[in-house]
Amino acid sequence: MRVKLFVRNDRPIPRIGDTIWCNMGDYKVWGKVKSIESVVRDDRMRISIIYRVKVINRDYIGLKVVEGAEHE
């Protein structure tokens, strides 16, 4: 699954192997980052990153959220 993530400059950037929280249609899922496609820094103090993620599960139990992401 392809995910676009916006991160403020003062926040940690999720790396390969990290777990991120993703919006997928009408529900939210946990995804594990498999690769990073692009990183763009804009003038509004944020970084836009496009990831490829593997959906781990559709539950909220036992996983740590790194940052919210939007499904693309």
mmCIF file with all atom_site columns, N, CA and C in Angstrom:
data_model
loop_
_atom_site.group_PDB
_atom_site.id
_atom_site.type_symbol
_atom_site.label_atom_id
_atom_site.label_alt_id
_atom_site.label_comp_id
_atom_site.label_asym_id
_atom_site.label_entity_id
_atom_site.label_seq_id
_atom_site.pdbx_PDB_ins_code
_atom_site.Cartn_x
_atom_site.Cartn_y
_atom_site.Cartn_z
_atom_site.occupancy
_atom_site.B_iso_or_equiv
_atom_site.pdbx_formal_charge
_atom_site.auth_seq_id
_atom_site.auth_comp_id
_atom_site.auth_asym_id
_atom_site.auth_atom_id
_atom_site.pdbx_PDB_model_num
ATOM 1   N N  . MET A 1 1  ? 0.848   -1.165 0.000  1.00 0.00 ? 1  MET A N  1
ATOM 2   C CA . MET A 1 1  ? 0.000   0.000  0.000  1.00 0.00 ? 1  MET A CA 1
ATOM 3   C C  . MET A 1 1  ? 0.902   1.238  0.000  1.00 0.00 ? 1  MET A C  1
ATOM 4   N N  . ARG A 1 2  ? 0.488   2.246  -0.723 1.00 0.00 ? 2  ARG A N  1
ATOM 5   C CA . ARG A 1 2  ? 1.241   3.496  -0.804 1.00 0.00 ? 2  ARG A CA 1
ATOM 6   C C  . ARG A 1 2  ? 0.623   4.513  0.145  1.00 0.00 ? 2  ARG A C  1
ATOM 7   N N  . VAL A 1 3  ? 1.465   5.167  0.942  1.00 0.00 ? 3  VAL A N  1
ATOM 8   C CA . VAL A 1 3  ? 0.992   6.091  1.964  1.00 0.00 ? 3  VAL A CA 1
ATOM 9   C C  . VAL A 1 3  ? 1.780   7.392  1.878  1.00 0.00 ? 3  VAL A C  1
ATOM 10  N N  . LYS A 1 4  ? 1.083   8.510  1.981  1.00 0.00 ? 4  LYS A N  1
ATOM 11  C CA . LYS A 1 4  ? 1.740   9.820  2.049  1.00 0.00 ? 4  LYS A CA 1
ATOM 12  C C  . LYS A 1 4  ? 1.650   10.327 3.479  1.00 0.00 ? 4  LYS A C  1
ATOM 13  N N  . LEU A 1 5  ? 2.766   10.765 4.011  1.00 0.00 ? 5  LEU A N  1
ATOM 14  C CA . LEU A 1 5  ? 2.853   11.171 5.407  1.00 0.00 ? 5  LEU A CA 1
ATOM 15  C C  . LEU A 1 5  ? 3.409   12.588 5.489  1.00 0.00 ? 5  LEU A C  1
ATOM 16  N N  . PHE A 1 6  ? 2.785   13.430 6.300  1.00 0.00 ? 6  PHE A N  1
ATOM 17  C CA . PHE A 1 6  ? 3.305   14.774 6.555  1.00 0.00 ? 6  PHE A CA 1
ATOM 18  C C  . PHE A 1 6  ? 3.860   14.805 7.968  1.00 0.00 ? 6  PHE A C  1
ATOM 19  N N  . VAL A 1 7  ? 5.116   15.227 8.108  1.00 0.00 ? 7  VAL A N  1
ATOM 20  C CA . VAL A 1 7  ? 5.781   15.278 9.404  1.00 0.00 ? 7  VAL A CA 1
ATOM 21  C C  . VAL A 1 7  ? 6.324   16.689 9.605  1.00 0.00 ? 7  VAL A C  1
ATOM 22  N N  . ARG A 1 8  ? 6.096   17.269 10.783 1.00 0.00 ? 8  ARG A N  1
ATOM 23  C CA . ARG A 1 8  ? 6.702   18.569 11.083 1.00 0.00 ? 8  ARG A CA 1
ATOM 24  C C  . ARG A 1 8  ? 8.211   18.403 11.226 1.00 0.00 ? 8  ARG A C  1
ATOM 25  N N  . ASN A 1 9  ? 8.937   19.483 10.960 1.00 0.00 ? 9  ASN A N  1
ATOM 26  C CA . ASN A 1 9  ? 10.403  19.431 11.002 1.00 0.00 ? 9  ASN A CA 1
ATOM 27  C C  . ASN A 1 9  ? 10.964  19.007 12.352 1.00 0.00 ? 9  ASN A C  1
ATOM 28  N N  . ASP A 1 10 ? 10.245  19.298 13.431 1.00 0.00 ? 10 ASP A N  1
ATOM 29  C CA . ASP A 1 10 ? 10.761  18.974 14.758 1.00 0.00 ? 10 ASP A CA 1
ATOM 30  C C  . ASP A 1 10 ? 10.339  17.587 15.237 1.00 0.00 ? 10 ASP A C  1
ATOM 31  N N  . ARG A 1 11 ? 9.706   16.800 14.385 1.00 0.00 ? 11 ARG A N  1
ATOM 32  C CA . ARG A 1 11 ? 9.256   15.445 14.748 1.00 0.00 ? 11 ARG A CA 1
ATOM 33  C C  . ARG A 1 11 ? 10.176  14.402 14.120 1.00 0.00 ? 11 ARG A C  1
ATOM 34  N N  . PRO A 1 12 ? 10.298  13.221 14.737 1.00 0.00 ? 12 PRO A N  1
ATOM 35  C CA . PRO A 1 12 ? 11.121  12.171 14.120 1.00 0.00 ? 12 PRO A CA 1
ATOM 36  C C  . PRO A 1 12 ? 10.463  11.629 12.853 1.00 0.00 ? 12 PRO A C  1
ATOM 37  N N  . ILE A 1 13 ? 11.278  11.293 11.871 1.00 0.00 ? 13 ILE A N  1
ATOM 38  C CA . ILE A 1 13 ? 10.778  10.737 10.612 1.00 0.00 ? 13 ILE A CA 1
ATOM 39  C C  . ILE A 1 13 ? 10.780  9.218  10.725 1.00 0.00 ? 13 ILE A C  1
ATOM 40  N N  . PRO A 1 14 ? 9.648   8.559  10.444 1.00 0.00 ? 14 PRO A N  1
ATOM 41  C CA . PRO A 1 14 ? 9.629   7.096  10.475 1.00 0.00 ? 14 PRO A CA 1
ATOM 42  C C  . PRO A 1 14 ? 10.623  6.507  9.472  1.00 0.00 ? 14 PRO A C  1
ATOM 43  N N  . ARG A 1 15 ? 11.342  5.487  9.893  1.00 0.00 ? 15 ARG A N  1
ATOM 44  C CA . ARG A 1 15 ? 12.350  4.820  9.065  1.00 0.00 ? 15 ARG A CA 1
ATOM 45  C C  . ARG A 1 15 ? 11.824  3.460  8.622  1.00 0.00 ? 15 ARG A C  1
ATOM 46  N N  . ILE A 1 16 ? 12.581  2.802  7.754  1.00 0.00 ? 16 ILE A N  1
ATOM 47  C CA . ILE A 1 16 ? 12.210  1.458  7.302  1.00 0.00 ? 16 ILE A CA 1
ATOM 48  C C  . ILE A 1 16 ? 12.172  0.531  8.516  1.00 0.00 ? 16 ILE A C  1
ATOM 49  N N  . GLY A 1 17 ? 11.089  -0.232 8.632  1.00 0.00 ? 17 GLY A N  1
ATOM 50  C CA . GLY A 1 17 ? 10.903  -1.136 9.759  1.00 0.00 ? 17 GLY A CA 1
ATOM 51  C C  . GLY A 1 17 ? 10.023  -0.567 10.861 1.00 0.00 ? 17 GLY A C  1
ATOM 52  N N  . ASP A 1 18 ? 9.795   0.752  10.860 1.00 0.00 ? 18 ASP A N  1
ATOM 53  C CA . ASP A 1 18 ? 8.917   1.375  11.857 1.00 0.00 ? 18 ASP A CA 1
ATOM 54  C C  . ASP A 1 18 ? 7.454   1.082  11.542 1.00 0.00 ? 18 ASP A C  1
ATOM 55  N N  . THR A 1 19 ? 6.618   1.186  12.564 1.00 0.00 ? 19 THR A N  1
ATOM 56  C CA . THR A 1 19 ? 5.182   0.993  12.406 1.00 0.00 ? 19 THR A CA 1
ATOM 57  C C  . THR A 1 19 ? 4.502   2.352  12.399 1.00 0.00 ? 19 THR A C  1
ATOM 58  N N  . ILE A 1 20 ? 3.639   2.587  11.402 1.00 0.00 ? 20 ILE A N  1
ATOM 59  C CA . ILE A 1 20 ? 2.917   3.853  11.331 1.00 0.00 ? 20 ILE A CA 1
ATOM 60  C C  . ILE A 1 20 ? 1.420   3.592  11.258 1.00 0.00 ? 20 ILE A C  1
ATOM 61  N N  . TRP A 1 21 ? 0.670   4.590  11.634 1.00 0.00 ? 21 TRP A N  1
ATOM 62  C CA . TRP A 1 21 ? -0.789  4.568  11.709 1.00 0.00 ? 21 TRP A CA 1
ATOM 63  C C  . TRP A 1 21 ? -1.309  5.130  10.401 1.00 0.00 ? 21 TRP A C  1
ATOM 64  N N  . CYS A 1 22 ? -2.128  4.390  9.656  1.00 0.00 ? 22 CYS A N  1
ATOM 65  C CA . CYS A 1 22 ? -2.550  4.778  8.309  1.00 0.00 ? 22 CYS A CA 1
ATOM 66  C C  . CYS A 1 22 ? -4.068  4.839  8.198  1.00 0.00 ? 22 CYS A C  1
ATOM 67  N N  . ASN A 1 23 ? -4.567  5.833  7.479  1.00 0.00 ? 23 ASN A N  1
ATOM 68  C CA . ASN A 1 23 ? -5.974  5.857  7.090  1.00 0.00 ? 23 ASN A CA 1
ATOM 69  C C  . ASN A 1 23 ? -6.104  5.049  5.809  1.00 0.00 ? 23 ASN A C  1
ATOM 70  N N  . MET A 1 24 ? -7.019  4.065  5.812  1.00 0.00 ? 24 MET A N  1
ATOM 71  C CA . MET A 1 24 ? -7.217  3.241  4.627  1.00 0.00 ? 24 MET A CA 1
ATOM 72  C C  . MET A 1 24 ? -8.713  3.184  4.366  1.00 0.00 ? 24 MET A C  1
ATOM 73  N N  . GLY A 1 25 ? -9.178  4.047  3.478  1.00 0.00 ? 25 GLY A N  1
ATOM 74  C CA . GLY A 1 25 ? -10.613 4.108  3.233  1.00 0.00 ? 25 GLY A CA 1
ATOM 75  C C  . GLY A 1 25 ? -11.335 4.641  4.448  1.00 0.00 ? 25 GLY A C  1
ATOM 76  N N  . ASP A 1 26 ? -12.297 3.880  4.951  1.00 0.00 ? 26 ASP A N  1
ATOM 77  C CA . ASP A 1 26 ? -13.111 4.319  6.081  1.00 0.00 ? 26 ASP A CA 1
ATOM 78  C C  . ASP A 1 26 ? -12.563 3.885  7.434  1.00 0.00 ? 26 ASP A C  1
ATOM 79  N N  . TYR A 1 27 ? -11.456 3.163  7.463  1.00 0.00 ? 27 TYR A N  1
ATOM 80  C CA . TYR A 1 27 ? -10.933 2.692  8.739  1.00 0.00 ? 27 TYR A CA 1
ATOM 81  C C  . TYR A 1 27 ? -9.426  2.892  8.803  1.00 0.00 ? 27 TYR A C  1
ATOM 82  N N  . LYS A 1 28 ? -8.875  2.715  9.998  1.00 0.00 ? 28 LYS A N  1
ATOM 83  C CA . LYS A 1 28 ? -7.448  2.926  10.212 1.00 0.00 ? 28 LYS A CA 1
ATOM 84  C C  . LYS A 1 28 ? -6.756  1.597  10.444 1.00 0.00 ? 28 LYS A C  1
ATOM 85  N N  . VAL A 1 29 ? -5.530  1.503  9.948  1.00 0.00 ? 29 VAL A N  1
ATOM 86  C CA . VAL A 1 29 ? -4.760  0.270  10.091 1.00 0.00 ? 29 VAL A CA 1
ATOM 87  C C  . VAL A 1 29 ? -3.335  0.621  10.513 1.00 0.00 ? 29 VAL A C  1
ATOM 88  N N  . TRP A 1 30 ? -2.619  -0.392 10.989 1.00 0.00 ? 30 TRP A N  1
ATOM 89  C CA . TRP A 1 30 ? -1.197  -0.258 11.270 1.00 0.00 ? 30 TRP A CA 1
ATOM 90  C C  . TRP A 1 30 ? -0.434  -0.773 10.062 1.00 0.00 ? 30 TRP A C  1
ATOM 91  N N  . GLY A 1 31 ? 0.603   -0.048 9.667  1.00 0.00 ? 31 GLY A N  1
ATOM 92  C CA . GLY A 1 31 ? 1.427   -0.493 8.558  1.00 0.00 ? 31 GLY A CA 1
ATOM 93  C C  . GLY A 1 31 ? 2.896   -0.460 8.933  1.00 0.00 ? 31 GLY A C  1
ATOM 94  N N  . LYS A 1 32 ? 3.651   -1.438 8.431  1.00 0.00 ? 32 LYS A N  1
ATOM 95  C CA . LYS A 1 32 ? 5.094   -1.476 8.656  1.00 0.00 ? 32 LYS A CA 1
ATOM 96  C C  . LYS A 1 32 ? 5.775   -0.917 7.412  1.00 0.00 ? 32 LYS A C  1
ATOM 97  N N  . VAL A 1 33 ? 6.670   0.053  7.590  1.00 0.00 ? 33 VAL A N  1
ATOM 98  C CA . VAL A 1 33 ? 7.333   0.717  6.464  1.00 0.00 ? 33 VAL A CA 1
ATOM 99  C C  . VAL A 1 33 ? 8.283   -0.263 5.778  1.00 0.00 ? 33 VAL A C  1
ATOM 100 N N  . LYS A 1 34 ? 8.064   -0.478 4.469  1.00 0.00 ? 34 LYS A N  1
ATOM 101 C CA . LYS A 1 34 ? 8.913   -1.375 3.684  1.00 0.00 ? 34 LYS A CA 1
ATOM 102 C C  . LYS A 1 34 ? 9.942   -0.611 2.860  1.00 0.00 ? 34 LYS A C  1
ATOM 103 N N  . SER A 1 35 ? 9.556   0.557  2.326  1.00 0.00 ? 35 SER A N  1
ATOM 104 C CA . SER A 1 35 ? 10.504  1.373  1.556  1.00 0.00 ? 35 SER A CA 1
ATOM 105 C C  . SER A 1 35 ? 10.037  2.819  1.549  1.00 0.00 ? 35 SER A C  1
ATOM 106 N N  . ILE A 1 36 ? 10.967  3.704  1.216  1.00 0.00 ? 36 ILE A N  1
ATOM 107 C CA . ILE A 1 36 ? 10.672  5.132  1.119  1.00 0.00 ? 36 ILE A CA 1
ATOM 108 C C  . ILE A 1 36 ? 10.830  5.532  -0.338 1.00 0.00 ? 36 ILE A C  1
ATOM 109 N N  . GLU A 1 37 ? 9.766   6.109  -0.932 1.00 0.00 ? 37 GLU A N  1
ATOM 110 C CA . GLU A 1 37 ? 9.803   6.486  -2.347 1.00 0.00 ? 37 GLU A CA 1
ATOM 111 C C  . GLU A 1 37 ? 10.303  7.901  -2.563 1.00 0.00 ? 37 GLU A C  1
ATOM 112 N N  . SER A 1 38 ? 9.852   8.850  -1.750 1.00 0.00 ? 38 SER A N  1
ATOM 113 C CA . SER A 1 38 ? 10.322  10.228 -1.926 1.00 0.00 ? 38 SER A CA 1
ATOM 114 C C  . SER A 1 38 ? 10.193  11.006 -0.628 1.00 0.00 ? 38 SER A C  1
ATOM 115 N N  . VAL A 1 39 ? 11.059  12.012 -0.497 1.00 0.00 ? 39 VAL A N  1
ATOM 116 C CA . VAL A 1 39 ? 11.028  12.910 0.654  1.00 0.00 ? 39 VAL A CA 1
ATOM 117 C C  . VAL A 1 39 ? 11.121  14.334 0.112  1.00 0.00 ? 39 VAL A C  1
ATOM 118 N N  . VAL A 1 40 ? 10.142  15.176 0.458  1.00 0.00 ? 40 VAL A N  1
ATOM 119 C CA . VAL A 1 40 ? 10.117  16.562 -0.016 1.00 0.00 ? 40 VAL A CA 1
ATOM 120 C C  . VAL A 1 40 ? 9.920   17.480 1.184  1.00 0.00 ? 40 VAL A C  1
ATOM 121 N N  . ARG A 1 41 ? 10.794  18.474 1.320  1.00 0.00 ? 41 ARG A N  1
ATOM 122 C CA . ARG A 1 41 ? 10.670  19.462 2.394  1.00 0.00 ? 41 ARG A CA 1
ATOM 123 C C  . ARG A 1 41 ? 10.042  20.718 1.802  1.00 0.00 ? 41 ARG A C  1
ATOM 124 N N  . ASP A 1 42 ? 8.953   21.197 2.405  1.00 0.00 ? 42 ASP A N  1
ATOM 125 C CA . ASP A 1 42 ? 8.309   22.399 1.868  1.00 0.00 ? 42 ASP A CA 1
ATOM 126 C C  . ASP A 1 42 ? 8.597   23.612 2.757  1.00 0.00 ? 42 ASP A C  1
ATOM 127 N N  . ASP A 1 43 ? 8.070   24.762 2.361  1.00 0.00 ? 43 ASP A N  1
ATOM 128 C CA . ASP A 1 43 ? 8.366   26.003 3.075  1.00 0.00 ? 43 ASP A CA 1
ATOM 129 C C  . ASP A 1 43 ? 7.480   26.228 4.291  1.00 0.00 ? 43 ASP A C  1
ATOM 130 N N  . ARG A 1 44 ? 6.589   25.291 4.586  1.00 0.00 ? 44 ARG A N  1
ATOM 131 C CA . ARG A 1 44 ? 5.688   25.446 5.739  1.00 0.00 ? 44 ARG A CA 1
ATOM 132 C C  . ARG A 1 44 ? 6.122   24.601 6.930  1.00 0.00 ? 44 ARG A C  1
ATOM 133 N N  . MET A 1 45 ? 7.428   24.380 7.048  1.00 0.00 ? 45 MET A N  1
ATOM 134 C CA . MET A 1 45 ? 7.993   23.651 8.195  1.00 0.00 ? 45 MET A CA 1
ATOM 135 C C  . MET A 1 45 ? 7.474   22.225 8.296  1.00 0.00 ? 45 MET A C  1
ATOM 136 N N  . ARG A 1 46 ? 7.321   21.548 7.176  1.00 0.00 ? 46 ARG A N  1
ATOM 137 C CA . ARG A 1 46 ? 6.926   20.146 7.239  1.00 0.00 ? 46 ARG A CA 1
ATOM 138 C C  . ARG A 1 46 ? 7.621   19.365 6.127  1.00 0.00 ? 46 ARG A C  1
ATOM 139 N N  . ILE A 1 47 ? 7.634   18.068 6.289  1.00 0.00 ? 47 ILE A N  1
ATOM 140 C CA . ILE A 1 47 ? 8.263   17.162 5.335  1.00 0.00 ? 47 ILE A CA 1
ATOM 141 C C  . ILE A 1 47 ? 7.187   16.219 4.821  1.00 0.00 ? 47 ILE A C  1
ATOM 142 N N  . SER A 1 48 ? 7.115   16.060 3.516  1.00 0.00 ? 48 SER A N  1
ATOM 143 C CA . SER A 1 48 ? 6.156   15.151 2.883  1.00 0.00 ? 48 SER A CA 1
ATOM 144 C C  . SER A 1 48 ? 6.920   13.912 2.419  1.00 0.00 ? 48 SER A C  1
ATOM 145 N N  . ILE A 1 49 ? 6.491   12.737 2.878  1.00 0.00 ? 49 ILE A N  1
ATOM 146 C CA . ILE A 1 49 ? 7.182   11.486 2.569  1.00 0.00 ? 49 ILE A CA 1
ATOM 147 C C  . ILE A 1 49 ? 6.182   10.505 1.978  1.00 0.00 ? 49 ILE A C  1
ATOM 148 N N  . ILE A 1 50 ? 6.568   9.831  0.900  1.00 0.00 ? 50 ILE A N  1
ATOM 149 C CA . ILE A 1 50 ? 5.727   8.766  0.343  1.00 0.00 ? 50 ILE A CA 1
ATOM 150 C C  . ILE A 1 50 ? 6.389   7.435  0.678  1.00 0.00 ? 50 ILE A C  1
ATOM 151 N N  . TYR A 1 51 ? 5.631   6.568  1.352  1.00 0.00 ? 51 TYR A N  1
ATOM 152 C CA . TYR A 1 51 ? 6.108   5.263  1.790  1.00 0.00 ? 51 TYR A CA 1
ATOM 153 C C  . TYR A 1 51 ? 5.374   4.152  1.066  1.00 0.00 ? 51 TYR A C  1
ATOM 154 N N  . ARG A 1 52 ? 6.016   2.989  0.994  1.00 0.00 ? 52 ARG A N  1
ATOM 155 C CA . ARG A 1 52 ? 5.330   1.735  0.710  1.00 0.00 ? 52 ARG A CA 1
ATOM 156 C C  . ARG A 1 52 ? 5.244   1.020  2.049  1.00 0.00 ? 52 ARG A C  1
ATOM 157 N N  . VAL A 1 53 ? 4.032   0.631  2.438  1.00 0.00 ? 53 VAL A N  1
ATOM 158 C CA . VAL A 1 53 ? 3.862   -0.055 3.715  1.00 0.00 ? 53 VAL A CA 1
ATOM 159 C C  . VAL A 1 53 ? 3.125   -1.373 3.521  1.00 0.00 ? 53 VAL A C  1
ATOM 160 N N  . LYS A 1 54 ? 3.375   -2.289 4.448  1.00 0.00 ? 54 LYS A N  1
ATOM 161 C CA . LYS A 1 54 ? 2.643   -3.552 4.494  1.00 0.00 ? 54 LYS A CA 1
ATOM 162 C C  . LYS A 1 54 ? 1.681   -3.461 5.669  1.00 0.00 ? 54 LYS A C  1
ATOM 163 N N  . VAL A 1 55 ? 0.399   -3.709 5.407  1.00 0.00 ? 55 VAL A N  1
ATOM 164 C CA . VAL A 1 55 ? -0.601  -3.645 6.472  1.00 0.00 ? 55 VAL A CA 1
ATOM 165 C C  . VAL A 1 55 ? -0.359  -4.807 7.428  1.00 0.00 ? 55 VAL A C  1
ATOM 166 N N  . ILE A 1 56 ? -0.206  -4.486 8.710  1.00 0.00 ? 56 ILE A N  1
ATOM 167 C CA . ILE A 1 56 ? 0.073   -5.514 9.714  1.00 0.00 ? 56 ILE A CA 1
ATOM 168 C C  . ILE A 1 56 ? -1.221  -6.120 10.231 1.00 0.00 ? 56 ILE A C  1
ATOM 169 N N  . ASN A 1 57 ? -2.090  -5.270 10.764 1.00 0.00 ? 57 ASN A N  1
ATOM 170 C CA . ASN A 1 57 ? -3.387  -5.747 11.243 1.00 0.00 ? 57 ASN A CA 1
ATOM 171 C C  . ASN A 1 57 ? -4.358  -4.586 11.296 1.00 0.00 ? 57 ASN A C  1
ATOM 172 N N  . ARG A 1 58 ? -5.590  -4.887 11.564 1.00 0.00 ? 58 ARG A N  1
ATOM 173 C CA . ARG A 1 58 ? -6.606  -3.845 11.608 1.00 0.00 ? 58 ARG A CA 1
ATOM 174 C C  . ARG A 1 58 ? -7.066  -3.584 13.047 1.00 0.00 ? 58 ARG A C  1
ATOM 175 N N  . ASP A 1 59 ? -6.253  -4.017 13.999 1.00 0.00 ? 59 ASP A N  1
ATOM 176 C CA . ASP A 1 59 ? -6.555  -3.802 15.415 1.00 0.00 ? 59 ASP A CA 1
ATOM 177 C C  . ASP A 1 59 ? -5.645  -2.717 15.969 1.00 0.00 ? 59 ASP A C  1
ATOM 178 N N  . TYR A 1 60 ? -5.940  -2.293 17.195 1.00 0.00 ? 60 TYR A N  1
ATOM 179 C CA . TYR A 1 60 ? -5.148  -1.234 17.814 1.00 0.00 ? 60 TYR A CA 1
ATOM 180 C C  . TYR A 1 60 ? -4.289  -1.772 18.953 1.00 0.00 ? 60 TYR A C  1
ATOM 181 N N  . ILE A 1 61 ? -4.129  -3.075 19.059 1.00 0.00 ? 61 ILE A N  1
ATOM 182 C CA . ILE A 1 61 ? -3.546  -3.679 20.258 1.00 0.00 ? 61 ILE A CA 1
ATOM 183 C C  . ILE A 1 61 ? -2.038  -3.909 20.095 1.00 0.00 ? 61 ILE A C  1
ATOM 184 N N  . GLY A 1 62 ? -1.260  -3.440 21.043 1.00 0.00 ? 62 GLY A N  1
ATOM 185 C CA . GLY A 1 62 ? 0.131   -3.829 21.176 1.00 0.00 ? 62 GLY A CA 1
ATOM 186 C C  . GLY A 1 62 ? 1.129   -3.190 20.228 1.00 0.00 ? 62 GLY A C  1
ATOM 187 N N  . LEU A 1 63 ? 0.728   -2.200 19.437 1.00 0.00 ? 63 LEU A N  1
ATOM 188 C CA . LEU A 1 63 ? 1.684   -1.586 18.528 1.00 0.00 ? 63 LEU A CA 1
ATOM 189 C C  . LEU A 1 63 ? 1.820   -0.106 18.833 1.00 0.00 ? 63 LEU A C  1
ATOM 190 N N  . LYS A 1 64 ? 3.012   0.427  18.641 1.00 0.00 ? 64 LYS A N  1
ATOM 191 C CA . LYS A 1 64 ? 3.289   1.818  18.969 1.00 0.00 ? 64 LYS A CA 1
ATOM 192 C C  . LYS A 1 64 ? 3.097   2.698  17.739 1.00 0.00 ? 64 LYS A C  1
ATOM 193 N N  . VAL A 1 65 ? 2.346   3.768  17.886 1.00 0.00 ? 65 VAL A N  1
ATOM 194 C CA . VAL A 1 65 ? 2.135   4.692  16.771 1.00 0.00 ? 65 VAL A CA 1
ATOM 195 C C  . VAL A 1 65 ? 3.338   5.624  16.647 1.00 0.00 ? 65 VAL A C  1
ATOM 196 N N  . VAL A 1 66 ? 3.804   5.814  15.414 1.00 0.00 ? 66 VAL A N  1
ATOM 197 C CA . VAL A 1 66 ? 4.899   6.743  15.162 1.00 0.00 ? 66 VAL A CA 1
ATOM 198 C C  . VAL A 1 66 ? 4.340   8.094  14.754 1.00 0.00 ? 66 VAL A C  1
ATOM 199 N N  . GLU A 1 67 ? 3.421   8.102  13.789 1.00 0.00 ? 67 GLU A N  1
ATOM 200 C CA . GLU A 1 67 ? 2.820   9.352  13.310 1.00 0.00 ? 67 GLU A CA 1
ATOM 201 C C  . GLU A 1 67 ? 1.630   8.975  12.446 1.00 0.00 ? 67 GLU A C  1
ATOM 202 N N  . GLY A 1 68 ? 0.656   9.845  12.324 1.00 0.00 ? 68 GLY A N  1
ATOM 203 C CA . GLY A 1 68 ? -0.503  9.579  11.476 1.00 0.00 ? 68 GLY A CA 1
ATOM 204 C C  . GLY A 1 68 ? -0.147  9.707  10.006 1.00 0.00 ? 68 GLY A C  1
ATOM 205 N N  . ALA A 1 69 ? -0.763  8.922  9.149  1.00 0.00 ? 69 ALA A N  1
ATOM 206 C CA . ALA A 1 69 ? -0.496  8.966  7.714  1.00 0.00 ? 69 ALA A CA 1
ATOM 207 C C  . ALA A 1 69 ? -1.806  8.939  6.949  1.00 0.00 ? 69 ALA A C  1
ATOM 208 N N  . GLU A 1 70 ? -1.762  9.371  5.715  1.00 0.00 ? 70 GLU A N  1
ATOM 209 C CA . GLU A 1 70 ? -2.943  9.366  4.865  1.00 0.00 ? 70 GLU A CA 1
ATOM 210 C C  . GLU A 1 70 ? -2.753  8.392  3.723  1.00 0.00 ? 70 GLU A C  1
ATOM 211 N N  . HIS A 1 71 ? -3.791  7.598  3.445  1.00 0.00 ? 71 HIS A N  1
ATOM 212 C CA . HIS A 1 71 ? -3.758  6.658  2.327  1.00 0.00 ? 71 HIS A CA 1
ATOM 213 C C  . HIS A 1 71 ? -3.856  7.431  1.029  1.00 0.00 ? 71 HIS A C  1
ATOM 214 N N  . GLU A 1 72 ? -3.047  7.069  0.049  1.00 0.00 ? 72 GLU A N  1
ATOM 215 C CA . GLU A 1 72 ? -3.069  7.773  -1.229 1.00 0.00 ? 72 GLU A CA 1
ATOM 216 C C  . GLU A 1 72 ? -3.619  6.886  -2.318 1.00 0.00 ? 72 GLU A C  1
#
